[in-house]
mmCIF file of C-alpha atoms in Angstrom:
data_model
loop_
_atom_site.group_PDB
_atom_site.id
_atom_site.type_symbol
_atom_site.label_atom_id
_atom_site.label_comp_id
_atom_site.label_asym_id
_atom_site.label_seq_id
_atom_site.Cartn_x
_atom_site.Cartn_y
_atom_site.Cartn_z
ATOM 1 C CA MET A 909 127.845 61.002 -184.420
ATOM 2 C CA ALA A 910 128.745 58.734 -181.594
ATOM 3 C CA ASN A 911 126.732 58.615 -178.471
ATOM 4 C CA SER A 912 124.582 61.641 -179.908
ATOM 5 C CA GLU A 913 120.996 62.204 -178.978
ATOM 6 C CA CYS A 914 118.946 64.763 -178.262
ATOM 7 C CA THR A 915 117.116 65.758 -175.080
ATOM 8 C CA PHE A 916 113.635 67.885 -173.978
ATOM 9 C CA ILE A 917 114.043 71.097 -172.400
ATOM 10 C CA THR A 918 111.449 73.373 -170.708
ATOM 11 C CA ILE A 919 111.302 77.175 -169.103
ATOM 12 C CA LYS A 920 108.610 76.559 -167.289
ATOM 13 C CA PRO A 921 106.064 79.920 -166.405
ATOM 14 C CA ASP A 922 108.142 81.600 -163.713
ATOM 15 C CA GLY A 923 111.663 81.329 -165.942
ATOM 16 C CA VAL A 924 109.673 83.476 -168.649
ATOM 17 C CA PRO A 925 108.573 86.316 -168.014
ATOM 18 C CA ARG A 926 112.238 86.506 -165.965
ATOM 19 C CA GLY A 927 114.112 87.072 -169.190
ATOM 20 C CA LEU A 928 115.847 84.139 -167.631
ATOM 21 C CA ILE A 929 115.004 82.296 -172.448
ATOM 22 C CA GLY A 930 118.083 84.119 -173.105
ATOM 23 C CA ASP A 931 120.483 82.652 -170.401
ATOM 24 C CA VAL A 932 119.163 79.376 -170.730
ATOM 25 C CA ILE A 933 119.456 79.014 -174.799
ATOM 26 C CA LYS A 934 122.934 80.351 -174.667
ATOM 27 C CA SER A 935 123.420 78.209 -171.603
ATOM 28 C CA PHE A 936 122.589 75.792 -174.441
ATOM 29 C CA GLU A 937 124.402 77.182 -176.923
ATOM 30 C CA HIS A 938 127.752 77.793 -175.568
ATOM 31 C CA ARG A 939 127.733 74.940 -174.429
ATOM 32 C CA GLY A 940 128.269 72.989 -178.338
ATOM 33 C CA PHE A 941 124.927 71.838 -178.224
ATOM 34 C CA HIS A 942 122.531 72.194 -181.032
ATOM 35 C CA LEU A 943 118.702 73.957 -181.537
ATOM 36 C CA VAL A 944 116.170 71.848 -183.720
ATOM 37 C CA ALA A 945 113.654 73.059 -182.452
ATOM 38 C CA LEU A 946 112.193 76.019 -179.747
ATOM 39 C CA LYS A 947 108.354 76.833 -178.944
ATOM 40 C CA PHE A 948 106.817 79.412 -177.780
ATOM 41 C CA MET A 949 103.254 78.070 -176.037
ATOM 42 C CA GLN A 950 100.972 77.964 -173.426
ATOM 43 C CA ALA A 951 100.430 73.878 -171.846
ATOM 44 C CA SER A 952 97.811 73.293 -171.977
ATOM 45 C CA GLU A 953 95.796 71.791 -168.531
ATOM 46 C CA ASN A 954 95.644 68.236 -170.185
ATOM 47 C CA LEU A 955 99.655 68.820 -171.313
ATOM 48 C CA PRO A 956 101.340 68.868 -168.123
ATOM 49 C CA LYS A 957 98.620 65.749 -166.664
ATOM 50 C CA GLU A 958 100.006 63.786 -169.232
ATOM 51 C CA HIS A 959 103.504 64.841 -168.997
ATOM 52 C CA TYR A 960 104.160 64.251 -164.824
ATOM 53 C CA LEU A 961 103.687 61.255 -162.496
ATOM 54 C CA LYS A 962 100.981 61.263 -160.621
ATOM 55 C CA ASP A 963 102.636 59.776 -157.921
ATOM 56 C CA CYS A 964 104.376 62.831 -157.590
ATOM 57 C CA PRO A 965 103.196 64.214 -153.654
ATOM 58 C CA PHE A 966 103.317 68.522 -155.584
ATOM 59 C CA TYR A 967 101.540 66.697 -159.127
ATOM 60 C CA ALA A 968 97.843 68.601 -158.274
ATOM 61 C CA ASP A 969 99.531 71.862 -157.418
ATOM 62 C CA LEU A 970 102.523 71.148 -160.837
ATOM 63 C CA VAL A 971 100.015 71.092 -163.150
ATOM 64 C CA THR A 972 98.491 74.461 -162.609
ATOM 65 C CA TYR A 973 101.653 76.063 -162.746
ATOM 66 C CA MET A 974 102.951 73.752 -165.451
ATOM 67 C CA HIS A 975 99.327 75.852 -167.556
ATOM 68 C CA SER A 976 99.936 79.372 -165.622
ATOM 69 C CA GLY A 977 101.871 80.694 -167.872
ATOM 70 C CA PRO A 978 103.174 80.758 -171.606
ATOM 71 C CA VAL A 979 106.946 78.143 -171.547
ATOM 72 C CA VAL A 980 109.660 77.668 -174.038
ATOM 73 C CA ALA A 981 109.800 73.891 -175.096
ATOM 74 C CA MET A 982 113.112 73.364 -176.550
ATOM 75 C CA ILE A 983 114.885 70.079 -178.517
ATOM 76 C CA TRP A 984 118.415 70.786 -177.688
ATOM 77 C CA GLU A 985 120.972 67.853 -179.699
ATOM 78 C CA GLY A 986 124.539 66.951 -179.352
ATOM 79 C CA LEU A 987 126.583 64.540 -178.085
ATOM 80 C CA ASN A 988 125.602 63.229 -174.173
ATOM 81 C CA VAL A 989 122.744 65.716 -173.881
ATOM 82 C CA VAL A 990 120.740 64.591 -171.711
ATOM 83 C CA LYS A 991 123.577 63.745 -169.449
ATOM 84 C CA ALA A 992 125.202 67.071 -169.611
ATOM 85 C CA GLY A 993 121.640 69.079 -169.431
ATOM 86 C CA ARG A 994 121.001 67.756 -166.264
ATOM 87 C CA VAL A 995 124.069 68.448 -165.207
ATOM 88 C CA MET A 996 123.998 71.490 -166.060
ATOM 89 C CA LEU A 997 120.989 72.372 -164.579
ATOM 90 C CA ARG A 998 122.018 70.149 -161.568
ATOM 91 C CA GLU A 999 119.433 69.367 -158.470
ATOM 92 C CA THR A 1000 115.716 69.731 -158.305
ATOM 93 C CA ASN A 1001 115.851 71.758 -155.912
ATOM 94 C CA PRO A 1002 117.819 75.137 -156.079
ATOM 95 C CA VAL A 1003 118.876 74.866 -152.545
ATOM 96 C CA ASP A 1004 121.017 72.279 -153.611
ATOM 97 C CA SER A 1005 123.027 73.082 -156.577
ATOM 98 C CA LYS A 1006 125.972 75.522 -157.055
ATOM 99 C CA PRO A 1007 126.666 78.777 -158.767
ATOM 100 C CA GLY A 1008 127.447 78.420 -162.220
ATOM 101 C CA THR A 1009 124.804 75.609 -162.498
ATOM 102 C CA ILE A 1010 121.111 76.699 -164.532
ATOM 103 C CA ARG A 1011 118.832 76.305 -160.853
ATOM 104 C CA GLY A 1012 122.143 77.170 -158.882
ATOM 105 C CA ASP A 1013 122.736 80.882 -161.037
ATOM 106 C CA PHE A 1014 118.650 81.705 -161.584
ATOM 107 C CA CYS A 1015 115.919 80.433 -158.839
ATOM 108 C CA ILE A 1016 116.569 79.597 -154.485
ATOM 109 C CA GLN A 1017 113.034 77.105 -154.545
ATOM 110 C CA VAL A 1018 111.665 74.407 -155.205
ATOM 111 C CA GLY A 1019 108.324 75.036 -156.755
ATOM 112 C CA ARG A 1020 110.212 77.791 -158.658
ATOM 113 C CA ASN A 1021 113.215 76.000 -159.890
ATOM 114 C CA ILE A 1022 112.593 77.812 -163.822
ATOM 115 C CA ILE A 1023 113.345 74.598 -165.852
ATOM 116 C CA HIS A 1024 112.501 71.245 -167.018
ATOM 117 C CA SER A 1025 115.302 68.071 -168.412
ATOM 118 C CA SER A 1026 114.294 65.044 -170.066
ATOM 119 C CA ASP A 1027 116.239 62.256 -167.137
ATOM 120 C CA SER A 1028 116.564 60.308 -169.359
ATOM 121 C CA VAL A 1029 117.362 58.839 -173.318
ATOM 122 C CA GLU A 1030 114.778 56.561 -172.258
ATOM 123 C CA SER A 1031 112.205 59.771 -171.445
ATOM 124 C CA VAL A 1032 113.167 62.247 -174.269
ATOM 125 C CA GLU A 1033 110.612 60.485 -177.083
ATOM 126 C CA ASN A 1034 107.465 60.708 -174.745
ATOM 127 C CA GLU A 1035 108.312 64.795 -173.641
ATOM 128 C CA ILE A 1036 108.394 65.745 -177.780
ATOM 129 C CA GLY A 1037 105.930 63.467 -178.282
ATOM 130 C CA LEU A 1038 103.768 65.109 -176.068
ATOM 131 C CA TRP A 1039 104.631 68.866 -176.300
ATOM 132 C CA SER A 1040 105.818 69.501 -180.121
ATOM 133 C CA LEU A 1041 104.859 67.109 -184.097
ATOM 134 C CA PRO A 1042 107.741 65.516 -185.691
ATOM 135 C CA GLU A 1043 107.161 68.388 -188.298
ATOM 136 C CA GLU A 1044 108.053 70.846 -186.426
ATOM 137 C CA LEU A 1045 111.810 69.889 -185.968
ATOM 138 C CA VAL A 1046 114.132 71.256 -188.497
ATOM 139 C CA ASN A 1047 117.085 69.528 -189.700
ATOM 140 C CA TYR A 1048 119.961 70.720 -190.756
ATOM 141 C CA LYS A 1049 124.168 71.020 -189.561
ATOM 142 C CA SER A 1050 125.211 73.746 -187.932
ATOM 143 C CA SER A 1051 129.221 74.480 -189.668
ATOM 144 C CA ALA A 1052 130.028 75.340 -185.988
ATOM 145 C CA GLN A 1053 129.773 71.420 -185.630
ATOM 146 C CA ASP A 1054 133.764 70.652 -187.314
ATOM 147 C CA TRP A 1055 134.760 72.725 -184.700
ATOM 148 C CA ILE A 1056 133.698 71.595 -181.021
ATOM 149 C CA LEU A 1057 133.072 67.834 -182.156
ATOM 150 C CA GLU A 1058 135.913 65.634 -183.181
#
């Protein structure tokens, strides 16, 4: 399928205890994307250190935050899913996100913006490698795909 790709999505430590896992999954499923991996986990201290850019002004706080509680790491597959996923999440700062988007509906502060999404096709492979193992991916064809894509 042309432009079919994967993206990496993480529900961050603030989204998990707020009960937003189902809402995020529902958003991606309703859009027509295909879940190929899901892992409920506690990130090691080193994992966010490897994931995020050290020159980020709030790097230390972000690393501490991402290690502070459980996260849900997911891999979604679909037509242009990287770009579509970013549109579904919207702006990093939730104040700049419109209602009807994940951040626009569920959060109000950049330091607690509940979710991460790969920012490019190029970053997906690196993020998947950091957060999961190849044998954790499930390869199957959803019968719904025939009703979603031409």
